[in-house]
Amino acid sequence: MMEEKSTQNLFSLEGKLAFITGGGSGIGLAIAKAFISSGARVIIAGRREEVLQEACNELGENSGYEIIDVTDFSRMPGLSKRVIAHYGRPVNVLVNNAGIHLKKFALETSPEEFENVLRTNLTGAHALNNELLPDMIEGGGGSILMISSMAAIYGIPQVIAYSAAKSGMAGMVRTLAIELGPRGVRVNALAPGFIETAISQKAMSNDPKRKEKVLSRTPLGRFGLPAEVAAAAVFLSSDAASYITGATLAVDGGNSIGF
Ligand code: NAI
């Protein structure tokens, strides 16, 4: 809560322990950097140890990593207690950023492919929430941030599974915000527009028309940078946002309201 803090340090993340899935690359890594600059300790989580190790070398002493595959639910139990044993406190900022993209028309997307995208982007976040939340609540509460997408806001062709997953997040945010507000946990989503990372390059590659379409409806006239998404993540995870829960903030250069 904000009453004891001066306006100057409301945006500080000092004293917070953040857990960021997919924190070894792209937007997740940018969020990790911004969190550390704002005073947090950060655990980046993902599947590839070398990538995480390299990222931690870059992030410095206030970072650590956990090897997890968010789709491997059977390996979630015990994670929160491991974190407490290692870092001396429970996670109080969780960023569900891990995601995969699949660019295919609906009629070409098999149910298995569809389910696979949902499992990573949506069910994996649910599994991790459930593992980390009890200790977060007992430790005094915190904040969960889901990384959504424009695919949850308007119709985009060839992203049926991704769009279903990110739209599902909107429901998760609402239900969790209602259930967890009284227990001291805020739950919000960030909806990045078109940001320059590997995942978006894959979606745009060999598709100049799609790229042109994106830029033509983006009032700021350019793609976004991971650091610009990260700045909003700092805000929503900080005490400056202490009265914000259940919200989705677009970080999109105006793309979602563009003509
Ligand atoms: P990225 O591919 O660099 O990041 C995704 C991260 O998730 C990677 O580090 C990857 O290893 C990790 N990941 C994937 N499956 C995983 C699993 N099963 N277990 C653990 N980690 C796993 O791409 P980017 O762009 O940084 O994406 C981050 C998030 O932002 C994603 O949720 C994506 O959907 C979302 N997003 C990205 C946009 C963009 O334009 N780049 C736009 C809107 C949303």
Short mmCIF file of C-alpha atoms and ligand atoms in Angstrom, two decimals:
data_model
loop_
_atom_site.label_atom_id
_atom_site.label_comp_id
_atom_site.label_asym_id
_atom_site.label_seq_id
_atom_site.Cartn_x
_atom_site.Cartn_y
_atom_site.Cartn_z
CA MET A 1 0.00 0.00 0.00
CA MET A 2 1.15 3.47 -0.66
CA GLU A 3 0.58 5.64 2.41
CA GLU A 4 4.04 5.20 3.94
CA LYS A 5 5.92 5.90 0.74
CA SER A 6 6.81 9.24 -0.74
CA THR A 7 5.71 9.82 -4.33
CA GLN A 8 9.34 9.66 -5.33
CA ASN A 9 9.81 5.97 -4.58
CA LEU A 10 6.31 4.67 -5.30
CA PHE A 11 7.63 3.15 -8.51
CA SER A 12 10.46 1.37 -6.71
CA LEU A 13 10.45 -2.43 -6.54
CA GLU A 14 12.88 -2.55 -3.64
CA GLY A 15 12.23 -5.46 -1.28
CA LYS A 16 10.31 -7.38 -3.94
CA LEU A 17 11.20 -10.81 -5.29
CA ALA A 18 9.97 -11.26 -8.86
CA PHE A 19 9.54 -14.47 -10.85
CA ILE A 20 9.41 -14.03 -14.62
CA THR A 21 8.65 -16.95 -16.94
CA GLY A 22 10.37 -16.83 -20.31
CA GLY A 23 12.71 -14.32 -18.68
CA GLY A 24 15.75 -15.38 -20.73
CA SER A 25 14.73 -13.58 -23.92
CA GLY A 26 12.69 -10.83 -25.54
CA ILE A 27 10.07 -9.06 -23.44
CA GLY A 28 10.72 -11.26 -20.38
CA LEU A 29 14.40 -10.35 -20.33
CA ALA A 30 13.59 -6.66 -20.77
CA ILE A 31 11.18 -6.89 -17.81
CA ALA A 32 13.90 -8.57 -15.74
CA LYS A 33 16.32 -5.73 -16.54
CA ALA A 34 13.79 -3.03 -15.72
CA PHE A 35 12.77 -4.76 -12.47
CA ILE A 36 16.40 -4.97 -11.33
CA SER A 37 16.98 -1.31 -12.22
CA SER A 38 13.95 -0.54 -10.05
CA GLY A 39 15.39 -2.41 -7.07
CA ALA A 40 13.84 -5.89 -7.29
CA ARG A 41 15.55 -9.23 -7.03
CA VAL A 42 14.56 -11.32 -10.04
CA ILE A 43 14.28 -15.01 -10.80
CA ILE A 44 14.04 -15.73 -14.51
CA ALA A 45 12.49 -19.07 -15.40
CA GLY A 46 12.59 -21.10 -18.57
CA ARG A 47 13.60 -24.35 -20.17
CA ARG A 48 17.10 -23.65 -21.48
CA GLU A 49 19.82 -23.42 -18.83
CA GLU A 50 22.45 -21.86 -21.10
CA VAL A 51 20.10 -19.07 -22.14
CA LEU A 52 19.12 -18.37 -18.53
CA GLN A 53 22.73 -18.46 -17.36
CA GLU A 54 23.80 -16.03 -20.05
CA ALA A 55 20.89 -13.73 -19.20
CA CYS A 56 21.84 -13.82 -15.50
CA ASN A 57 25.44 -12.90 -16.36
CA GLU A 58 24.01 -9.84 -18.06
CA LEU A 59 21.49 -9.10 -15.28
CA GLY A 60 24.02 -9.26 -12.46
CA GLU A 61 23.96 -10.17 -8.80
CA ASN A 62 20.28 -9.48 -8.15
CA SER A 63 19.24 -12.21 -10.55
CA GLY A 64 18.91 -15.98 -10.40
CA TYR A 65 17.26 -18.62 -12.52
CA GLU A 66 14.98 -21.65 -12.26
CA ILE A 67 14.71 -24.24 -14.97
CA ILE A 68 11.04 -24.92 -15.54
CA ASP A 69 8.84 -25.92 -18.41
CA VAL A 70 5.47 -24.33 -17.69
CA THR A 71 3.73 -27.20 -19.48
CA ASP A 72 5.24 -29.77 -17.11
CA PHE A 73 2.68 -29.47 -14.33
CA SER A 74 3.99 -32.50 -12.44
CA ARG A 75 7.23 -30.63 -11.67
CA MET A 76 5.59 -27.52 -10.19
CA PRO A 77 5.05 -28.79 -6.61
CA GLY A 78 7.98 -27.80 -4.41
CA LEU A 79 9.05 -24.83 -6.54
CA SER A 80 7.77 -22.19 -4.12
CA LYS A 81 9.44 -23.82 -1.10
CA ARG A 82 12.70 -24.10 -3.09
CA VAL A 83 12.52 -20.38 -3.85
CA ILE A 84 11.90 -19.54 -0.18
CA ALA A 85 14.83 -21.72 0.90
CA HIS A 86 17.12 -20.06 -1.62
CA TYR A 87 15.99 -16.42 -1.52
CA GLY A 88 14.70 -16.23 2.05
CA ARG A 89 11.21 -15.06 1.12
CA PRO A 90 8.29 -16.02 -1.15
CA VAL A 91 7.82 -14.54 -4.60
CA ASN A 92 5.64 -11.42 -4.41
CA VAL A 93 5.69 -10.39 -8.07
CA LEU A 94 4.88 -13.02 -10.69
CA VAL A 95 5.02 -12.28 -14.41
CA ASN A 96 3.46 -14.97 -16.60
CA ASN A 97 5.30 -14.05 -19.78
CA ALA A 98 6.22 -17.45 -21.31
CA GLY A 99 4.41 -17.91 -24.57
CA ILE A 100 4.49 -19.57 -27.96
CA HIS A 101 2.98 -18.42 -31.23
CA LEU A 102 1.49 -20.47 -34.04
CA LYS A 103 0.79 -18.80 -37.35
CA LYS A 104 -1.77 -20.94 -39.14
CA PHE A 105 -5.27 -20.55 -40.49
CA ALA A 106 -7.97 -22.02 -38.24
CA LEU A 107 -8.84 -24.73 -40.77
CA GLU A 108 -5.20 -25.86 -40.85
CA THR A 109 -4.72 -25.93 -37.09
CA SER A 110 -5.09 -29.38 -35.57
CA PRO A 111 -6.72 -29.80 -32.16
CA GLU A 112 -3.35 -31.01 -30.86
CA GLU A 113 -1.57 -27.85 -32.07
CA PHE A 114 -4.36 -25.74 -30.61
CA GLU A 115 -4.09 -27.47 -27.26
CA ASN A 116 -0.32 -27.14 -27.23
CA VAL A 117 -0.52 -23.35 -27.57
CA LEU A 118 -3.15 -23.17 -24.83
CA ARG A 119 -1.06 -25.35 -22.56
CA THR A 120 1.96 -23.04 -22.72
CA ASN A 121 0.27 -19.64 -22.80
CA LEU A 122 -2.65 -20.27 -20.49
CA THR A 123 -2.73 -23.50 -18.48
CA GLY A 124 0.98 -23.18 -17.66
CA ALA A 125 0.30 -19.78 -16.10
CA HIS A 126 -2.55 -21.27 -14.08
CA ALA A 127 -0.32 -24.08 -12.81
CA LEU A 128 2.40 -21.64 -11.77
CA ASN A 129 -0.09 -19.27 -10.12
CA ASN A 130 -1.39 -22.14 -8.03
CA GLU A 131 2.10 -23.19 -7.02
CA LEU A 132 3.31 -19.71 -6.01
CA LEU A 133 0.12 -18.11 -4.68
CA PRO A 134 -0.30 -19.78 -1.27
CA ASP A 135 3.13 -18.60 -0.09
CA MET A 136 2.66 -15.20 -1.77
CA ILE A 137 -0.58 -14.72 0.16
CA GLU A 138 0.95 -15.93 3.42
CA GLY A 139 3.92 -13.62 2.86
CA GLY A 140 1.66 -10.57 2.73
CA GLY A 141 0.34 -10.55 -0.84
CA GLY A 142 1.74 -9.30 -4.12
CA SER A 143 1.03 -8.89 -7.79
CA ILE A 144 0.49 -11.14 -10.80
CA LEU A 145 0.97 -9.83 -14.30
CA MET A 146 -0.17 -11.75 -17.36
CA ILE A 147 1.32 -10.91 -20.76
CA SER A 148 -1.59 -10.80 -23.18
CA SER A 149 -1.67 -9.52 -26.77
CA MET A 150 -3.62 -7.56 -29.39
CA ALA A 151 -4.91 -11.03 -30.37
CA ALA A 152 -7.10 -10.81 -27.24
CA ILE A 153 -8.49 -7.42 -28.26
CA TYR A 154 -9.37 -7.64 -31.96
CA GLY A 155 -9.55 -10.30 -34.67
CA ILE A 156 -6.27 -11.23 -36.35
CA PRO A 157 -6.13 -13.95 -39.03
CA GLN A 158 -3.95 -17.04 -38.63
CA VAL A 159 -3.68 -16.97 -34.85
CA ILE A 160 -6.66 -19.05 -33.79
CA ALA A 161 -4.92 -20.89 -30.95
CA TYR A 162 -2.84 -17.92 -29.79
CA SER A 163 -5.89 -15.68 -29.85
CA ALA A 164 -7.93 -18.22 -27.85
CA ALA A 165 -5.13 -18.48 -25.29
CA LYS A 166 -4.63 -14.74 -24.87
CA SER A 167 -8.40 -14.13 -24.77
CA GLY A 168 -8.64 -16.80 -22.08
CA MET A 169 -6.17 -14.79 -20.04
CA ALA A 170 -8.67 -11.93 -19.86
CA GLY A 171 -11.13 -14.20 -18.07
CA MET A 172 -8.38 -15.48 -15.80
CA VAL A 173 -7.41 -11.94 -14.85
CA ARG A 174 -10.98 -11.03 -13.95
CA THR A 175 -11.66 -14.17 -11.90
CA LEU A 176 -8.31 -14.04 -10.12
CA ALA A 177 -8.63 -10.33 -9.37
CA ILE A 178 -12.00 -11.02 -7.72
CA GLU A 179 -10.81 -14.05 -5.78
CA LEU A 180 -7.43 -12.68 -4.72
CA GLY A 181 -8.14 -9.00 -4.07
CA PRO A 182 -9.37 -9.70 -0.54
CA ARG A 183 -6.20 -11.76 0.02
CA GLY A 184 -3.82 -8.96 -0.92
CA VAL A 185 -2.91 -9.98 -4.46
CA ARG A 186 -3.50 -7.72 -7.46
CA VAL A 187 -3.86 -9.33 -10.88
CA ASN A 188 -3.48 -7.42 -14.14
CA ALA A 189 -2.52 -7.94 -17.77
CA LEU A 190 -0.33 -6.08 -20.20
CA ALA A 191 -1.31 -6.29 -23.83
CA PRO A 192 1.77 -5.49 -25.91
CA GLY A 193 1.15 -4.34 -29.44
CA PHE A 194 3.69 -5.30 -32.06
CA ILE A 195 7.05 -5.43 -30.34
CA GLU A 196 10.41 -6.12 -31.96
CA THR A 197 11.34 -9.61 -30.69
CA ALA A 198 11.99 -13.06 -32.14
CA ILE A 199 8.34 -14.15 -31.71
CA SER A 200 7.04 -11.14 -33.67
CA GLN A 201 9.73 -11.41 -36.33
CA LYS A 202 8.54 -14.98 -36.91
CA ALA A 203 4.93 -13.80 -37.22
CA MET A 204 5.89 -10.99 -39.63
CA SER A 205 8.56 -12.72 -41.67
CA ASN A 206 7.74 -13.16 -45.34
CA ASP A 207 4.55 -11.20 -44.78
CA PRO A 208 5.16 -7.59 -45.81
CA LYS A 209 1.40 -6.97 -46.13
CA ARG A 210 0.87 -7.89 -42.47
CA LYS A 211 3.71 -5.59 -41.46
CA GLU A 212 2.27 -2.73 -43.49
CA LYS A 213 -1.16 -3.34 -41.98
CA VAL A 214 0.26 -3.21 -38.44
CA LEU A 215 2.12 0.02 -39.04
CA SER A 216 -0.77 1.68 -40.89
CA ARG A 217 -3.05 1.31 -37.88
CA THR A 218 -0.44 2.23 -35.25
CA PRO A 219 -0.71 5.97 -34.52
CA LEU A 220 2.86 6.11 -33.21
CA GLY A 221 3.96 4.68 -36.58
CA ARG A 222 6.52 2.12 -35.43
CA PHE A 223 6.96 -1.21 -33.69
CA GLY A 224 7.46 -1.11 -29.93
CA LEU A 225 10.56 -2.02 -27.98
CA PRO A 226 10.70 -4.67 -25.24
CA ALA A 227 11.91 -1.96 -22.84
CA GLU A 228 8.69 -0.02 -23.45
CA VAL A 229 6.61 -3.01 -22.34
CA ALA A 230 8.96 -3.49 -19.39
CA ALA A 231 8.40 0.06 -18.13
CA ALA A 232 4.65 -0.61 -17.92
CA ALA A 233 5.37 -3.91 -16.14
CA VAL A 234 7.39 -2.02 -13.50
CA PHE A 235 4.46 0.35 -12.96
CA LEU A 236 1.81 -2.37 -12.62
CA SER A 237 4.03 -4.43 -10.28
CA SER A 238 4.92 -1.47 -8.06
CA ASP A 239 3.09 0.21 -5.22
CA ALA A 240 2.28 3.06 -7.61
CA ALA A 241 -0.41 0.69 -8.95
CA SER A 242 -1.65 -0.31 -5.48
CA TYR A 243 -5.30 0.41 -6.41
CA ILE A 244 -5.19 -1.24 -9.84
CA THR A 245 -6.43 -4.81 -10.22
CA GLY A 246 -8.35 -6.66 -12.92
CA ALA A 247 -7.05 -4.26 -15.58
CA THR A 248 -5.52 -4.81 -19.01
CA LEU A 249 -3.12 -2.10 -20.11
CA ALA A 250 -2.31 -1.91 -23.82
CA VAL A 251 1.28 -0.97 -24.61
CA ASP A 252 0.78 -0.70 -28.32
CA GLY A 253 1.54 2.74 -29.72
CA GLY A 254 -2.24 3.14 -30.09
CA ASN A 255 -2.58 0.09 -32.35
CA SER A 256 -5.69 -1.25 -30.60
CA ILE A 257 -7.59 2.00 -31.15
CA GLY A 258 -6.08 2.67 -34.60
CA PHE A 259 -8.21 2.96 -37.72
P1 NAI B 1 10.16 -14.83 -26.93
O1 NAI B 1 9.97 -16.03 -27.80
O2 NAI B 1 11.50 -14.21 -26.85
O3 NAI B 1 9.67 -15.16 -25.45
C1 NAI B 1 8.93 -16.25 -25.06
C2 NAI B 1 9.65 -16.91 -23.92
O4 NAI B 1 8.83 -17.95 -23.39
C3 NAI B 1 10.97 -17.55 -24.37
O5 NAI B 1 12.00 -17.23 -23.45
C4 NAI B 1 10.65 -19.04 -24.33
O6 NAI B 1 11.77 -19.84 -24.09
C5 NAI B 1 9.65 -19.09 -23.18
N1 NAI B 1 8.84 -20.30 -23.20
C6 NAI B 1 8.13 -20.80 -24.25
N2 NAI B 1 7.57 -21.97 -23.90
C7 NAI B 1 7.92 -22.20 -22.60
C8 NAI B 1 7.67 -23.25 -21.69
N3 NAI B 1 6.93 -24.31 -22.02
N4 NAI B 1 8.18 -23.17 -20.44
C9 NAI B 1 8.93 -22.11 -20.08
N5 NAI B 1 9.23 -21.10 -20.91
C10 NAI B 1 8.74 -21.15 -22.16
O7 NAI B 1 9.06 -13.78 -27.42
P2 NAI B 1 8.50 -12.43 -26.77
O8 NAI B 1 8.04 -11.61 -27.89
O9 NAI B 1 9.47 -11.88 -25.80
O10 NAI B 1 7.19 -12.96 -26.00
C11 NAI B 1 6.98 -12.83 -24.62
C12 NAI B 1 5.48 -12.78 -24.35
O11 NAI B 1 4.94 -11.61 -24.93
C13 NAI B 1 4.70 -13.95 -24.94
O12 NAI B 1 3.70 -14.35 -24.03
C14 NAI B 1 4.08 -13.36 -26.19
O13 NAI B 1 2.91 -14.03 -26.54
C15 NAI B 1 3.81 -11.94 -25.70
N6 NAI B 1 3.62 -10.96 -26.77
C16 NAI B 1 4.63 -10.64 -27.63
C17 NAI B 1 4.40 -9.68 -28.61
C18 NAI B 1 5.45 -9.24 -29.58
O14 NAI B 1 5.14 -8.48 -30.50
N7 NAI B 1 6.70 -9.66 -29.44
C19 NAI B 1 3.11 -9.03 -28.75
C20 NAI B 1 2.14 -9.43 -27.78
C21 NAI B 1 2.40 -10.37 -26.83
#
